[in-house]
Amino acid sequence: MLLKYLFPPSLFFTATSLLTLASMANGGLSEVRGKHVQYSKFFGVGSQASKASQITLSTRAAMVILYTPGFLNGVASFLLFPDEGFRFLLLKSAITIHFGKRVFEALFIHKYSGNMGLDTLIFILVSYLISRPFCYSQHLTQGVPEPPVDLKYPGIVLFLVGVSGNFYHHYLLSKLRGKGAKEYKIPKGGLFALVACPHYLFEVLGFWGITFISQTLYTFSFTLGSTLYLMGRSYATRRWYLSKFEDFPEGVRAMIPYIF
């Protein structure tokens, strides 16, 4: 029963699940090695192409472009799959809330200081479009008996903790800069006293909440891959803070308090 639920009848989604995990895990390793996805503080760092030679657009516009398809996918799923059970309703709602929040933050909360290269935007956008069909993979489980251990209710709690904690720490980051300011500062407040990237930690918790709600191989693979990538990105971010600020506390970990 559990295997039928984890592996719905689609060789494509099974293969995509494994490819997504491998690709994102490799992305996290690349971050640790200094080859960064080119945006935010790492724009132009670890890249052979110079900033001047790149076609760029504002990070705010780029982020809106990246997150809007996920939000529209969540909204469209209510129309495409209207009556497929409570678990599916929770998943559709979680996807819509997550990406709707990210679009809102990109428009009204974040204070960006740089640009994103067009090549980076296309790379991330293609990755997002390939790795985000959560709802269709859930649709494939229709008619299959429910998994023997039901994790959707713990998933709701975990998702709400993740999405609220992520928003709170994004808000704290936005308060570091005044209007028009572009300089970086050491983040303070919340869990920033313990880790360099608590917003990544809560984003991961939110994705694990979605995985518990869904309970499919596809969401598990994506979430595990995201966890490994964001661990690599947070490691690189902590290293960047240590190199830029002499007073950055060495006891502050990267993403998981006291552990990593």
Short mmCIF file of N, CA, C and O in Angstrom, two decimals, residues 23-39 42-49 119-120 123 229 232-233 235-237 239:
data_model
loop_
_atom_site.label_atom_id
_atom_site.label_comp_id
_atom_site.label_asym_id
_atom_site.label_seq_id
_atom_site.Cartn_x
_atom_site.Cartn_y
_atom_site.Cartn_z
N SER A 23 20.17 16.70 -8.65
CA SER A 23 20.54 18.02 -9.14
C SER A 23 20.66 19.03 -8.00
O SER A 23 21.62 19.81 -7.93
N MET A 24 19.70 19.02 -7.09
CA MET A 24 19.72 20.00 -6.01
C MET A 24 20.81 19.70 -4.99
O MET A 24 21.43 20.61 -4.43
N ALA A 25 21.07 18.42 -4.76
CA ALA A 25 22.17 18.05 -3.87
C ALA A 25 23.50 18.51 -4.45
O ALA A 25 24.38 19.03 -3.74
N ASN A 26 23.66 18.35 -5.76
CA ASN A 26 24.87 18.83 -6.43
C ASN A 26 24.98 20.35 -6.36
O ASN A 26 26.07 20.89 -6.21
N GLY A 27 23.83 21.03 -6.43
CA GLY A 27 23.83 22.49 -6.30
C GLY A 27 24.33 22.93 -4.93
O GLY A 27 25.09 23.89 -4.81
N GLY A 28 23.91 22.21 -3.88
CA GLY A 28 24.39 22.53 -2.53
C GLY A 28 25.88 22.31 -2.40
O GLY A 28 26.59 23.11 -1.77
N LEU A 29 26.39 21.24 -3.00
CA LEU A 29 27.83 20.96 -2.97
C LEU A 29 28.60 22.04 -3.72
O LEU A 29 29.68 22.46 -3.29
N SER A 30 28.03 22.51 -4.83
CA SER A 30 28.67 23.58 -5.60
C SER A 30 28.77 24.86 -4.78
O SER A 30 29.78 25.59 -4.84
N GLU A 31 27.73 25.16 -3.98
CA GLU A 31 27.77 26.35 -3.14
C GLU A 31 28.91 26.25 -2.13
O GLU A 31 29.64 27.22 -1.90
N VAL A 32 29.07 25.08 -1.54
CA VAL A 32 30.16 24.87 -0.57
C VAL A 32 31.51 25.06 -1.25
O VAL A 32 32.45 25.62 -0.67
N ARG A 33 31.62 24.63 -2.49
CA ARG A 33 32.89 24.70 -3.23
C ARG A 33 33.15 26.08 -3.80
O ARG A 33 34.20 26.33 -4.39
N GLY A 34 32.19 27.01 -3.64
CA GLY A 34 32.40 28.37 -4.10
C GLY A 34 31.84 28.70 -5.46
O GLY A 34 32.06 29.80 -5.99
N LYS A 35 31.11 27.76 -6.05
CA LYS A 35 30.45 28.02 -7.33
C LYS A 35 28.98 28.31 -7.03
O LYS A 35 28.17 27.41 -6.85
N HIS A 36 28.62 29.60 -7.00
CA HIS A 36 27.34 30.02 -6.47
C HIS A 36 26.32 30.29 -7.57
O HIS A 36 26.67 30.71 -8.67
N VAL A 37 25.05 30.09 -7.23
CA VAL A 37 23.98 30.61 -8.06
C VAL A 37 24.05 32.13 -7.98
O VAL A 37 24.11 32.70 -6.89
N GLN A 38 24.04 32.80 -9.12
CA GLN A 38 24.42 34.21 -9.21
C GLN A 38 23.27 35.17 -8.89
O GLN A 38 22.59 35.68 -9.79
N TYR A 39 23.05 35.42 -7.61
CA TYR A 39 22.12 36.45 -7.19
C TYR A 39 22.47 36.87 -5.78
O TYR A 39 23.28 36.23 -5.11
N PHE A 42 26.01 36.97 -3.76
CA PHE A 42 26.92 36.15 -4.55
C PHE A 42 26.87 36.47 -6.04
O PHE A 42 27.42 35.72 -6.85
N PHE A 43 26.23 37.56 -6.39
CA PHE A 43 26.20 37.96 -7.80
C PHE A 43 27.61 38.33 -8.26
O PHE A 43 28.24 39.23 -7.72
N GLY A 44 28.13 37.59 -9.23
CA GLY A 44 29.48 37.84 -9.74
C GLY A 44 30.57 37.14 -8.95
O GLY A 44 31.75 37.25 -9.30
N VAL A 45 30.21 36.40 -7.89
CA VAL A 45 31.19 35.69 -7.08
C VAL A 45 31.27 34.23 -7.54
O VAL A 45 30.25 33.55 -7.62
N GLY A 46 32.45 33.75 -7.81
CA GLY A 46 32.63 32.37 -8.24
C GLY A 46 32.17 32.11 -9.65
O GLY A 46 31.91 30.97 -10.03
N SER A 47 32.04 33.17 -10.45
CA SER A 47 31.61 33.04 -11.84
C SER A 47 32.72 33.53 -12.76
O SER A 47 33.40 34.52 -12.46
N GLN A 48 32.91 32.85 -13.87
CA GLN A 48 33.95 33.25 -14.82
C GLN A 48 33.52 34.46 -15.64
O GLN A 48 34.34 35.20 -16.15
N ALA A 49 32.22 34.67 -15.78
CA ALA A 49 31.73 35.82 -16.54
C ALA A 49 31.75 37.07 -15.67
O ALA A 49 31.41 37.03 -14.49
N ASP A 119 20.89 34.84 -17.50
CA ASP A 119 21.18 33.42 -17.58
C ASP A 119 20.82 32.70 -16.30
O ASP A 119 20.28 31.58 -16.31
N THR A 120 21.07 33.37 -15.14
CA THR A 120 20.70 32.78 -13.85
C THR A 120 19.19 32.69 -13.71
O THR A 120 18.66 31.68 -13.24
N PHE A 123 17.96 29.81 -15.81
CA PHE A 123 18.35 28.54 -15.19
C PHE A 123 17.44 28.20 -14.01
O PHE A 123 16.92 27.08 -13.91
N TYR A 229 20.51 21.65 -0.71
CA TYR A 229 20.95 22.86 -1.40
C TYR A 229 21.04 24.03 -0.43
O TYR A 229 22.04 24.77 -0.42
N GLY A 232 23.99 23.96 1.79
CA GLY A 232 25.18 24.42 1.10
C GLY A 232 25.20 25.93 0.96
O GLY A 232 26.24 26.58 1.17
N ARG A 233 24.06 26.51 0.60
CA ARG A 233 23.96 27.96 0.43
C ARG A 233 24.18 28.67 1.77
O ARG A 233 24.84 29.73 1.83
N TYR A 235 25.92 27.54 4.32
CA TYR A 235 27.34 27.38 4.65
C TYR A 235 28.16 28.46 3.95
O TYR A 235 29.03 29.10 4.56
N ALA A 236 27.87 28.68 2.66
CA ALA A 236 28.57 29.72 1.90
C ALA A 236 28.26 31.11 2.45
O ALA A 236 29.14 31.98 2.49
N THR A 237 27.02 31.33 2.87
CA THR A 237 26.63 32.62 3.42
C THR A 237 27.36 32.91 4.73
O THR A 237 27.87 34.01 4.94
N ARG A 239 30.22 31.68 5.65
CA ARG A 239 31.63 31.91 5.28
C ARG A 239 31.81 33.34 4.76
O ARG A 239 32.80 34.00 5.05
#
